[in-house]
PDB file of C-alpha atoms and ligand atoms in Angstrom:
ATOM      1  CA  MET A 150      92.445  80.246  86.847  1.00 95.00           C
ATOM      2  CA  ALA A 151      94.335  83.464  87.059  1.00 98.00           C
ATOM      3  CA  ARG A 152      96.005  84.990  90.818  1.00 97.00           C
ATOM      4  CA  VAL A 153      96.737  88.157  92.313  1.00 98.00           C
ATOM      5  CA  VAL A 154     100.068  87.100  93.758  1.00 98.00           C
ATOM      6  CA  GLY A 155     100.698  90.340  95.412  1.00 98.00           C
ATOM      7  CA  ALA A 156     100.260  94.422  95.440  1.00 98.00           C
ATOM      8  CA  ILE A 157     102.972  96.853  95.182  1.00 99.00           C
ATOM      9  CA  THR A 158     102.927 100.598  96.358  1.00 98.00           C
ATOM     10  CA  THR A 159     105.208 102.791  95.064  1.00 98.00           C
ATOM     11  CA  SER A 160     106.159 106.462  94.395  1.00 98.00           C
ATOM     12  CA  HIS A 161     105.623 107.618  90.924  1.00 98.00           C
ATOM     13  CA  ILE A 162     107.551 111.417  90.950  1.00 98.00           C
ATOM     14  CA  PRO A 163     108.761 112.545  87.671  1.00 98.00           C
ATOM     15  CA  SER A 164     111.973 113.477  88.730  1.00 97.00           C
ATOM     16  CA  ILE A 165     112.576 109.940  89.303  1.00 98.00           C
ATOM     17  CA  GLY A 166     112.136 109.432  85.809  1.00 97.00           C
ATOM     18  CA  GLY A 167     114.846 111.754  85.312  1.00 97.00           C
ATOM     19  CA  ALA A 168     117.450 110.312  87.559  1.00 98.00           C
ATOM     20  CA  ILE A 169     116.921 107.134  85.965  1.00 98.00           C
ATOM     21  CA  ALA A 170     117.435 109.000  82.157  1.00 97.00           C
ATOM     22  CA  LYS A 171     120.570 110.667  83.774  1.00 97.00           C
ATOM     23  CA  GLY A 172     121.984 107.385  85.377  1.00 97.00           C
ATOM     24  CA  ARG A 173     122.202 109.278  88.417  1.00 98.00           C
ATOM     25  CA  GLN A 174     120.926 106.075  90.679  1.00 98.00           C
ATOM     26  CA  LEU A 175     124.227 105.758  92.531  1.00 98.00           C
ATOM     27  CA  GLU A 176     124.522 109.550  93.711  1.00 98.00           C
ATOM     28  CA  PRO A 177     124.316 109.842  97.024  1.00 98.00           C
ATOM     29  CA  TYR A 178     120.897 112.794  97.230  1.00 98.00           C
ATOM     30  CA  TRP A 179     119.385 109.456  94.584  1.00 98.00           C
ATOM     31  CA  LYS A 180     120.805 106.270  96.176  1.00 98.00           C
ATOM     32  CA  PRO A 181     118.822 105.633  99.556  1.00 98.00           C
ATOM     33  CA  PHE A 182     115.584 105.708  97.630  1.00 98.00           C
ATOM     34  CA  PHE A 183     117.071 103.673  94.594  1.00 98.00           C
ATOM     35  CA  ASP A 184     117.774 100.898  97.502  1.00 98.00           C
ATOM     36  CA  GLY A 185     114.941 100.633  98.243  1.00 98.00           C
ATOM     37  CA  TYR A 186     113.673  99.081  95.372  1.00 98.00           C
ATOM     38  CA  ALA A 187     116.110  95.743  95.947  1.00 98.00           C
ATOM     39  CA  GLY A 188     113.187  93.757  97.564  1.00 98.00           C
ATOM     40  CA  ALA A 189     110.988  94.561  95.120  1.00 98.00           C
ATOM     41  CA  HIS A 190     113.047  93.649  92.461  1.00 98.00           C
ATOM     42  CA  ARG A 191     114.203  90.454  94.222  1.00 98.00           C
ATOM     43  CA  TRP A 192     109.994  89.399  94.752  1.00 98.00           C
ATOM     44  CA  LEU A 193     109.583  90.056  90.919  1.00 98.00           C
ATOM     45  CA  ALA A 194     112.359  87.908  89.784  1.00 98.00           C
ATOM     46  CA  GLU A 195     111.085  85.080  92.050  1.00 98.00           C
ATOM     47  CA  VAL A 196     107.480  85.628  91.077  1.00 98.00           C
ATOM     48  CA  ARG A 197     107.674  86.512  87.615  1.00 98.00           C
ATOM     49  CA  PRO A 198     104.066  87.952  87.111  1.00 98.00           C
ATOM     50  CA  ASP A 199     102.571  87.677  83.996  1.00 98.00           C
ATOM     51  CA  VAL A 200      99.912  90.716  83.920  1.00 98.00           C
ATOM     52  CA  ALA A 201     100.367  94.038  86.019  1.00 99.00           C
ATOM     53  CA  VAL A 202      97.310  96.246  86.871  1.00 99.00           C
ATOM     54  CA  VAL A 203      98.290  99.330  87.528  1.00 99.00           C
ATOM     55  CA  ILE A 204      96.035 101.480  89.363  1.00 99.00           C
ATOM     56  CA  TYR A 205      97.123 104.993  89.223  1.00 99.00           C
ATOM     57  CA  ASN A 206      95.775 108.652  88.765  1.00 98.00           C
ATOM     58  CA  ASP A 207      95.999 110.437  85.431  1.00 98.00           C
ATOM     59  CA  HIS A 208      97.743 113.859  85.526  1.00 98.00           C
ATOM     60  CA  GLY A 209      96.631 115.731  82.502  1.00 97.00           C
ATOM     61  CA  LEU A 210      97.355 114.069  79.964  1.00 98.00           C
ATOM     62  CA  ASN A 211      95.039 111.366  79.071  1.00 98.00           C
ATOM     63  CA  PHE A 212      92.049 112.984  80.923  1.00 98.00           C
ATOM     64  CA  PHE A 213      91.802 116.858  81.637  1.00 97.00           C
ATOM     65  CA  LEU A 214      89.676 118.285  83.933  1.00 96.00           C
ATOM     66  CA  ASP A 215      86.897 118.657  81.131  1.00 97.00           C
ATOM     67  CA  LYS A 216      86.642 114.739  81.269  1.00 97.00           C
ATOM     68  CA  MET A 217      87.645 113.586  84.168  1.00 98.00           C
ATOM     69  CA  PRO A 218      86.181 110.010  84.469  1.00 98.00           C
ATOM     70  CA  THR A 219      85.782 108.895  88.286  1.00 98.00           C
ATOM     71  CA  PHE A 220      87.039 105.507  87.878  1.00 98.00           C
ATOM     72  CA  ALA A 221      88.756 104.465  84.326  1.00 99.00           C
ATOM     73  CA  ILE A 222      90.114 101.245  83.081  1.00 99.00           C
ATOM     74  CA  GLY A 223      91.848 100.464  79.789  1.00 99.00           C
ATOM     75  CA  ALA A 224      90.946  98.433  77.165  1.00 98.00           C
ATOM     76  CA  ALA A 225      93.518  98.494  74.402  1.00 98.00           C
ATOM     77  CA  PRO A 226      96.007  96.394  73.273  1.00 98.00           C
ATOM     78  CA  GLU A 227      98.488  98.613  73.614  1.00 98.00           C
ATOM     79  CA  TYR A 228      99.106 101.645  75.864  1.00 98.00           C
ATOM     80  CA  ARG A 229     101.433 104.654  74.904  1.00 98.00           C
ATOM     81  CA  HIS A 230     103.665 107.160  77.009  1.00 98.00           C
ATOM     82  CA  ALA A 231     103.890 110.695  75.614  1.00 97.00           C
ATOM     83  CA  ASP A 232     105.409 113.813  76.638  1.00 95.00           C
ATOM     84  CA  GLU A 233     103.967 115.862  79.482  1.00 95.00           C
ATOM     85  CA  GLY A 234     106.217 118.262  79.415  1.00 93.00           C
ATOM     86  CA  TRP A 235     108.330 116.816  82.566  1.00 93.00           C
ATOM     87  CA  GLY A 236     111.700 116.302  80.394  1.00 91.00           C
ATOM     88  CA  LEU A 237     111.439 112.819  81.046  1.00 93.00           C
ATOM     89  CA  PRO A 238     112.369 110.328  77.737  1.00 94.00           C
ATOM     90  CA  VAL A 239     109.331 108.618  76.911  1.00 96.00           C
ATOM     91  CA  SER A 240     108.552 104.894  77.746  1.00 96.00           C
ATOM     92  CA  PRO A 241     108.821 102.310  75.022  1.00 95.00           C
ATOM     93  CA  PRO A 242     104.983 101.361  74.453  1.00 97.00           C
ATOM     94  CA  PHE A 243     103.081  98.139  76.955  1.00 98.00           C
ATOM     95  CA  ALA A 244     101.103  95.097  75.978  1.00 98.00           C
ATOM     96  CA  GLY A 245      97.659  95.421  77.118  1.00 98.00           C
ATOM     97  CA  ASP A 246      95.610  92.243  77.725  1.00 98.00           C
ATOM     98  CA  PRO A 247      92.565  92.872  76.071  1.00 98.00           C
ATOM     99  CA  GLU A 248      90.627  89.781  76.904  1.00 98.00           C
ATOM    100  CA  LEU A 249      91.338  90.134  80.065  1.00 98.00           C
ATOM    101  CA  SER A 250      90.814  94.103  80.340  1.00 99.00           C
ATOM    102  CA  TRP A 251      86.977  93.214  79.074  1.00 98.00           C
ATOM    103  CA  HIS A 252      86.965  90.487  81.575  1.00 98.00           C
ATOM    104  CA  LEU A 253      87.293  92.894  84.541  1.00 98.00           C
ATOM    105  CA  ILE A 254      85.164  95.337  82.903  1.00 98.00           C
ATOM    106  CA  ASP A 255      82.154  92.431  82.556  1.00 98.00           C
ATOM    107  CA  SER A 256      82.679  91.340  86.230  1.00 98.00           C
ATOM    108  CA  LEU A 257      83.047  95.280  87.651  1.00 98.00           C
ATOM    109  CA  ILE A 258      80.062  96.934  85.710  1.00 98.00           C
ATOM    110  CA  ALA A 259      78.190  93.292  86.983  1.00 98.00           C
ATOM    111  CA  ASP A 260      79.004  94.396  90.578  1.00 98.00           C
ATOM    112  CA  GLU A 261      77.960  97.690  89.741  1.00 98.00           C
ATOM    113  CA  PHE A 262      81.179  99.735  89.313  1.00 98.00           C
ATOM    114  CA  ASP A 263      80.751 101.702  86.365  1.00 97.00           C
ATOM    115  CA  LEU A 264      84.084 102.869  85.200  1.00 98.00           C
ATOM    116  CA  THR A 265      85.169 104.987  81.804  1.00 98.00           C
ATOM    117  CA  THR A 266      86.515 102.060  79.335  1.00 98.00           C
ATOM    118  CA  CYS A 267      88.762 103.381  77.189  1.00 98.00           C
ATOM    119  CA  GLN A 268      90.083 101.465  73.996  1.00 98.00           C
ATOM    120  CA  GLU A 269      92.712 104.592  73.363  1.00 98.00           C
ATOM    121  CA  MET A 270      94.616 105.407  76.488  1.00 98.00           C
ATOM    122  CA  LEU A 271      98.215 107.490  76.385  1.00 98.00           C
ATOM    123  CA  VAL A 272      99.773 106.456  80.739  1.00 98.00           C
ATOM    124  CA  ASP A 273     101.747 109.222  82.050  1.00 98.00           C
ATOM    125  CA  HIS A 274     104.101 109.474  84.785  1.00 98.00           C
ATOM    126  CA  ALA A 275     102.728 108.105  87.425  1.00 98.00           C
ATOM    127  CA  PHE A 276     102.006 104.990  85.188  1.00 98.00           C
ATOM    128  CA  THR A 277     105.850 104.334  83.096  1.00 98.00           C
ATOM    129  CA  VAL A 278     107.673 105.753  86.327  1.00 98.00           C
ATOM    130  CA  PRO A 279     106.747 103.393  88.482  1.00 98.00           C
ATOM    131  CA  MET A 280     107.280 100.535  85.684  1.00 98.00           C
ATOM    132  CA  SER A 281     110.662 101.536  85.285  1.00 98.00           C
ATOM    133  CA  LEU A 282     111.535 101.328  88.890  1.00 98.00           C
ATOM    134  CA  LEU A 283     110.112  97.532  89.099  1.00 98.00           C
ATOM    135  CA  TRP A 284     111.762  96.644  85.616  1.00 98.00           C
ATOM    136  CA  PRO A 285     114.710  99.117  85.481  1.00 97.00           C
ATOM    137  CA  GLY A 286     116.409  98.914  81.793  1.00 93.00           C
ATOM    138  CA  ALA A 287     113.696  96.979  80.412  1.00 91.00           C
ATOM    139  CA  THR A 288     113.620  97.815  77.094  1.00 86.00           C
ATOM    140  CA  THR A 289     110.453  95.901  76.345  1.00 93.00           C
ATOM    141  CA  TRP A 290     107.907  94.878  79.218  1.00 97.00           C
ATOM    142  CA  PRO A 291     108.097  91.905  80.451  1.00 98.00           C
ATOM    143  CA  VAL A 292     104.264  92.013  81.811  1.00 98.00           C
ATOM    144  CA  LYS A 293     100.967  93.047  79.728  1.00 98.00           C
ATOM    145  CA  ALA A 294      99.092  95.557  81.650  1.00 98.00           C
ATOM    146  CA  ILE A 295      96.308  96.959  82.522  1.00 98.00           C
ATOM    147  CA  PRO A 296      95.921 100.759  83.515  1.00 99.00           C
ATOM    148  CA  VAL A 297      93.381 101.601  86.094  1.00 99.00           C
ATOM    149  CA  VAL A 298      92.411 105.315  86.615  1.00 99.00           C
ATOM    150  CA  VAL A 299      91.358 106.664  90.293  1.00 99.00           C
ATOM    151  CA  ASN A 300      90.433 109.966  90.329  1.00 98.00           C
ATOM    152  CA  THR A 301      92.423 112.252  92.760  1.00 98.00           C
ATOM    153  CA  VAL A 302      92.683 115.483  90.773  1.00 98.00           C
ATOM    154  CA  GLN A 303      89.579 116.942  90.565  1.00 98.00           C
ATOM    155  CA  HIS A 304      87.276 117.248  93.468  1.00 98.00           C
ATOM    156  CA  PRO A 305      84.476 115.582  94.535  1.00 98.00           C
ATOM    157  CA  LEU A 306      87.169 112.793  94.848  1.00 98.00           C
ATOM    158  CA  PRO A 307      86.226 109.243  95.193  1.00 98.00           C
ATOM    159  CA  SER A 308      86.075 108.628  99.286  1.00 98.00           C
ATOM    160  CA  PRO A 309      88.537 105.786 100.287  1.00 98.00           C
ATOM    161  CA  ARG A 310      86.084 103.194 101.407  1.00 98.00           C
ATOM    162  CA  ARG A 311      85.258 103.356  97.505  1.00 98.00           C
ATOM    163  CA  CYS A 312      88.546 102.947  96.122  1.00 99.00           C
ATOM    164  CA  PHE A 313      89.200 100.033  99.076  1.00 98.00           C
ATOM    165  CA  ALA A 314      86.314  98.670  97.421  1.00 98.00           C
ATOM    166  CA  LEU A 315      87.193  99.158  93.740  1.00 98.00           C
ATOM    167  CA  GLY A 316      89.989  97.022  94.989  1.00 98.00           C
ATOM    168  CA  GLN A 317      88.042  94.595  96.220  1.00 98.00           C
ATOM    169  CA  ALA A 318      86.103  93.867  93.266  1.00 98.00           C
ATOM    170  CA  ILE A 319      89.194  94.182  91.067  1.00 99.00           C
ATOM    171  CA  GLY A 320      90.689  91.258  93.013  1.00 98.00           C
ATOM    172  CA  ARG A 321      87.598  89.085  92.938  1.00 98.00           C
ATOM    173  CA  ALA A 322      87.570  89.593  89.104  1.00 98.00           C
ATOM    174  CA  ILE A 323      90.962  88.695  88.525  1.00 98.00           C
ATOM    175  CA  GLU A 324      90.605  85.598  90.518  1.00 97.00           C
ATOM    176  CA  THR A 325      87.559  84.566  88.608  1.00 97.00           C
ATOM    177  CA  TYR A 326      89.282  84.961  85.343  1.00 98.00           C
ATOM    178  CA  ASP A 327      89.806  81.821  83.756  1.00 98.00           C
ATOM    179  CA  ARG A 328      93.282  81.275  82.453  1.00 98.00           C
ATOM    180  CA  ASP A 329      96.446  80.320  84.496  1.00 97.00           C
ATOM    181  CA  LEU A 330      97.813  83.889  84.989  1.00 98.00           C
ATOM    182  CA  LYS A 331      99.945  85.861  87.550  1.00 98.00           C
ATOM    183  CA  VAL A 332      99.146  89.317  88.307  1.00 98.00           C
ATOM    184  CA  VAL A 333     100.422  92.021  90.257  1.00 99.00           C
ATOM    185  CA  VAL A 334      98.616  95.246  91.321  1.00 99.00           C
ATOM    186  CA  ILE A 335     100.697  98.233  91.414  1.00 99.00           C
ATOM    187  CA  GLY A 336      99.626 101.377  93.503  1.00 99.00           C
ATOM    188  CA  THR A 337     101.610 104.426  92.621  1.00 98.00           C
ATOM    189  CA  GLY A 338     101.573 108.400  94.160  1.00 98.00           C
ATOM    190  CA  GLY A 339     101.965 109.615  97.505  1.00 94.00           C
ATOM    191  CA  MET A 340     103.098 109.313 100.134  1.00 98.00           C
ATOM    192  CA  SER A 341     102.543 112.608 101.577  1.00 98.00           C
ATOM    193  CA  HIS A 342     103.059 115.402  99.390  1.00 98.00           C
ATOM    194  CA  GLN A 343     101.750 119.142  98.684  1.00 98.00           C
ATOM    195  CA  LEU A 344     102.992 120.595  95.835  1.00 97.00           C
ATOM    196  CA  ASP A 345     100.981 124.082  95.595  1.00 94.00           C
ATOM    197  CA  GLY A 346      99.317 126.866  97.811  1.00 96.00           C
ATOM    198  CA  THR A 347     100.401 128.072 101.291  1.00 96.00           C
ATOM    199  CA  ARG A 348     101.373 124.279 102.124  1.00 97.00           C
ATOM    200  CA  ALA A 349     103.260 123.206  98.951  1.00 97.00           C
ATOM    201  CA  GLY A 350     105.909 120.870 100.422  1.00 97.00           C
ATOM    202  CA  PHE A 351     103.984 119.488 103.460  1.00 98.00           C
ATOM    203  CA  ILE A 352     104.965 116.191 104.645  1.00 98.00           C
ATOM    204  CA  ASN A 353     103.604 113.996 107.458  1.00 98.00           C
ATOM    205  CA  LYS A 354     105.770 111.295 108.319  1.00 98.00           C
ATOM    206  CA  PRO A 355     103.631 109.993 111.374  1.00 98.00           C
ATOM    207  CA  PHE A 356     100.972 109.809 108.876  1.00 98.00           C
ATOM    208  CA  ASP A 357     102.752 108.149 105.985  1.00 98.00           C
ATOM    209  CA  GLN A 358     104.380 105.490 108.484  1.00 98.00           C
ATOM    210  CA  PHE A 359     100.673 104.834 109.759  1.00 98.00           C
ATOM    211  CA  CYS A 360      99.268 104.203 106.303  1.00 98.00           C
ATOM    212  CA  LEU A 361     102.116 101.516 105.564  1.00 98.00           C
ATOM    213  CA  GLU A 362     101.172  99.765 108.838  1.00 98.00           C
ATOM    214  CA  LYS A 363      97.797  99.703 107.988  1.00 98.00           C
ATOM    215  CA  LEU A 364      98.126  99.205 104.177  1.00 98.00           C
ATOM    216  CA  ILE A 365      99.918  95.681 105.365  1.00 97.00           C
ATOM    217  CA  ASP A 366      97.355  94.828 108.329  1.00 96.00           C
ATOM    218  CA  GLU A 367      94.689  96.767 108.647  1.00 98.00           C
ATOM    219  CA  PRO A 368      93.910  98.637 105.672  1.00 98.00           C
ATOM    220  CA  ALA A 369      89.728  99.116 106.592  1.00 97.00           C
ATOM    221  CA  ALA A 370      91.438 101.736 109.305  1.00 98.00           C
ATOM    222  CA  LEU A 371      92.098 104.091 106.581  1.00 98.00           C
ATOM    223  CA  THR A 372      88.485 103.527 105.041  1.00 98.00           C
ATOM    224  CA  ARG A 373      87.604 105.144 107.646  1.00 98.00           C
ATOM    225  CA  TYR A 374      88.885 108.717 106.762  1.00 98.00           C
ATOM    226  CA  SER A 375      86.850 110.403 104.471  1.00 98.00           C
ATOM    227  CA  ALA A 376      88.986 111.851 101.313  1.00 98.00           C
ATOM    228  CA  MET A 377      89.017 115.857 102.701  1.00 98.00           C
ATOM    229  CA  GLU A 378      90.672 114.700 105.469  1.00 98.00           C
ATOM    230  CA  ILE A 379      93.612 112.535 103.760  1.00 98.00           C
ATOM    231  CA  VAL A 380      93.844 115.792 101.886  1.00 98.00           C
ATOM    232  CA  GLU A 381      94.000 117.782 105.083  1.00 98.00           C
ATOM    233  CA  LEU A 382      96.556 114.652 106.720  1.00 98.00           C
ATOM    234  CA  ALA A 383      98.286 113.734 103.698  1.00 98.00           C
ATOM    235  CA  GLY A 384      98.776 117.291 101.787  1.00 98.00           C
ATOM    236  CA  SER A 385      96.848 117.566  98.361  1.00 98.00           C
ATOM    237  CA  GLN A 386      98.431 115.626  96.213  1.00 98.00           C
ATOM    238  CA  GLY A 387      99.283 112.935  98.980  1.00 98.00           C
ATOM    239  CA  VAL A 388      95.911 112.032  98.591  1.00 98.00           C
ATOM    240  CA  GLU A 389      96.894 109.373  95.895  1.00 98.00           C
ATOM    241  CA  LEU A 390      97.127 107.539  98.976  1.00 98.00           C
ATOM    242  CA  LEU A 391      93.263 106.334  97.329  1.00 98.00           C
ATOM    243  CA  ASN A 392      95.233 104.518  94.579  1.00 99.00           C
ATOM    244  CA  LEU A 393      97.476 102.228  97.050  1.00 98.00           C
ATOM    245  CA  LEU A 394      94.426 101.839  99.419  1.00 98.00           C
ATOM    246  CA  ALA A 395      92.844 100.447  96.200  1.00 99.00           C
ATOM    247  CA  ALA A 396      95.397  97.918  95.437  1.00 99.00           C
ATOM    248  CA  ARG A 397      95.585  96.556  98.842  1.00 98.00           C
ATOM    249  CA  GLY A 398      91.777  96.336  97.844  1.00 98.00           C
ATOM    250  CA  THR A 399      92.815  93.938  95.392  1.00 98.00           C
ATOM    251  CA  LEU A 400      94.145  91.097  98.047  1.00 98.00           C
ATOM    252  CA  GLN A 401      91.633  88.685  99.084  1.00 95.00           C
ATOM    253  CA  GLY A 402      93.800  85.986 100.634  1.00 95.00           C
ATOM    254  CA  GLN A 403      96.661  86.432 103.580  1.00 97.00           C
ATOM    255  CA  VAL A 404      98.611  88.981 103.302  1.00 98.00           C
ATOM    256  CA  SER A 405     102.275  89.801 104.510  1.00 97.00           C
ATOM    257  CA  GLN A 406     104.948  92.225 104.194  1.00 98.00           C
ATOM    258  CA  VAL A 407     107.781  91.189 101.797  1.00 98.00           C
ATOM    259  CA  HIS A 408     109.801  94.523 101.893  1.00 98.00           C
ATOM    260  CA  ARG A 409     108.813  98.152 102.437  1.00 98.00           C
ATOM    261  CA  ASN A 410     111.178 101.185 102.333  1.00 98.00           C
ATOM    262  CA  TYR A 411     110.345 104.853 103.223  1.00 98.00           C
ATOM    263  CA  HIS A 412     112.357 107.513 101.890  1.00 98.00           C
ATOM    264  CA  VAL A 413     112.038 111.247 102.796  1.00 97.00           C
ATOM    265  CA  PRO A 414     111.819 113.715 100.443  1.00 96.00           C
ATOM    266  CA  ILE A 415     112.415 112.686  96.737  1.00 98.00           C
ATOM    267  CA  SER A 416     111.734 116.659  94.955  1.00 97.00           C
ATOM    268  CA  ASN A 417     109.122 117.671  97.492  1.00 94.00           C
ATOM    269  CA  THR A 418     107.489 114.068  98.210  1.00 98.00           C
ATOM    270  CA  ALA A 419     107.635 111.237 100.572  1.00 98.00           C
ATOM    271  CA  THR A 420     108.381 108.224  99.085  1.00 98.00           C
ATOM    272  CA  GLY A 421     107.288 104.658 100.424  1.00 98.00           C
ATOM    273  CA  VAL A 422     107.651 101.122  98.842  1.00 98.00           C
ATOM    274  CA  LEU A 423     105.730  98.404 100.122  1.00 98.00           C
ATOM    275  CA  VAL A 424     105.624  94.998  98.556  1.00 98.00           C
ATOM    276  CA  MET A 425     102.928  92.698  99.886  1.00 98.00           C
ATOM    277  CA  ALA A 426     102.461  88.794  98.850  1.00 98.00           C
ATOM    278  CA  ASN A 427      99.001  87.274  98.080  1.00 98.00           C
ATOM    279  CA  GLN A 428      98.856  83.776  99.577  1.00 93.00           C
ATOM    280  CA  PRO A 429      95.560  81.828  99.204  1.00 85.00           C
ATOM    281  CA  ALA A 430      93.007  81.638 102.308  1.00 75.00           C
ATOM    282  CA  ILE A 431      93.605  78.229 103.354  1.00 66.00           C
ATOM    283  CA  ARG A 432      90.232  76.189 102.334  1.00 58.00           C
ATOM    284  CA  GLU A 433      88.865  73.306 104.787  1.00 55.00           C
ATOM    285  CA  SER A 434      89.949  70.263 102.868  1.00 54.00           C
ATOM    286  CA  ALA A 435      86.029  68.511 102.052  1.00 48.00           C
ATOM    287  CA  ALA A 436      87.566  64.949 102.505  1.00 45.00           C
TER     288      ALA A 436
HETATM  289  C1  DHB B  76     106.030 115.484  92.410  1.00 53.32           C
HETATM  290  C2  DHB B  76     105.413 114.013  92.981  1.00 53.32           C
HETATM  291  C3  DHB B  76     103.722 113.529  91.837  1.00 53.32           C
HETATM  292  O1  DHB B  76     103.182 112.931  92.285  1.00 53.32           O
HETATM  293  C4  DHB B  76     103.411 114.354  91.053  1.00 53.32           C
HETATM  294  O2  DHB B  76     102.265 113.383  90.040  1.00 53.32           O
HETATM  295  C5  DHB B  76     104.427 115.327  89.980  1.00 53.32           C
HETATM  296  C6  DHB B  76     105.360 115.376  90.953  1.00 53.32           C
HETATM  297  C7  DHB B  76     106.748 115.776  92.987  1.00 53.32           C
HETATM  298  O3  DHB B  76     107.013 115.644  93.783  1.00 53.32           O
HETATM  299  O4  DHB B  76     107.803 116.616  92.105  1.00 53.32           O
HETATM  300 FE1   FE B  77     101.286 112.624  91.134  1.00 53.32          FE
END
């Protein structure tokens, strides 16, 4: 059976992709940020997942404001990146796993999560930057990928409770898939940031630290907020926290922190990395 081996939450700021392309990882501005990924690299090298389910928000490359699904999932054999205007190099394409996608879709819709199914899908910086961060230097990706998109962009947004429940349903769906696959779930975005309006530059370190704590031990605490309360606490783009909460929801077993890093700011944004391992819950032996 397939297994969710763990979840990783990470920033997806486009300028990180620019720093990677220009080889700036050792420069004083960037080094503390990139050093924060060593623990994630160690864990991935040890666990060697086969598939990454990447939960993120599309910023206008694949879905624009005229057609905005609340939740969408890829069911394509391949996902391509394209120029979004951030000056980033276009990533090599990502292989999909349509059979697993359709298993997830069947299971999620039976579970009353009616996602938009996408047999063609472009992936934006919120998908590609995390992949480049987690597998640095890859020219072909060592995992197959399945994109899951949450609308954190155009109101009304889904509630934190609903996003967490979606993650739980994805976790259940993965663990009923009849192939021996190790699946890592990656939630991208956050942490606190606001790019526009009178609060542009807003960062809330205490709330970010609270979220990192709660994501590990008590994610239900974060489901008590409304999406608008998260906007107030984390900024209008900090509401990308919804992606992290959905990723955490996929972990059904005993969750432990493998690695954590928090660094402020990169661009206008607080960055957090969390690697959480998922041990299967110990069942009483029937003997
Ligand atoms: C930035 C952050 C984001 O989440 C994003 O999608 C684009 C830009 C930033 O801080 O520059
Ligand atoms: Fe973003």
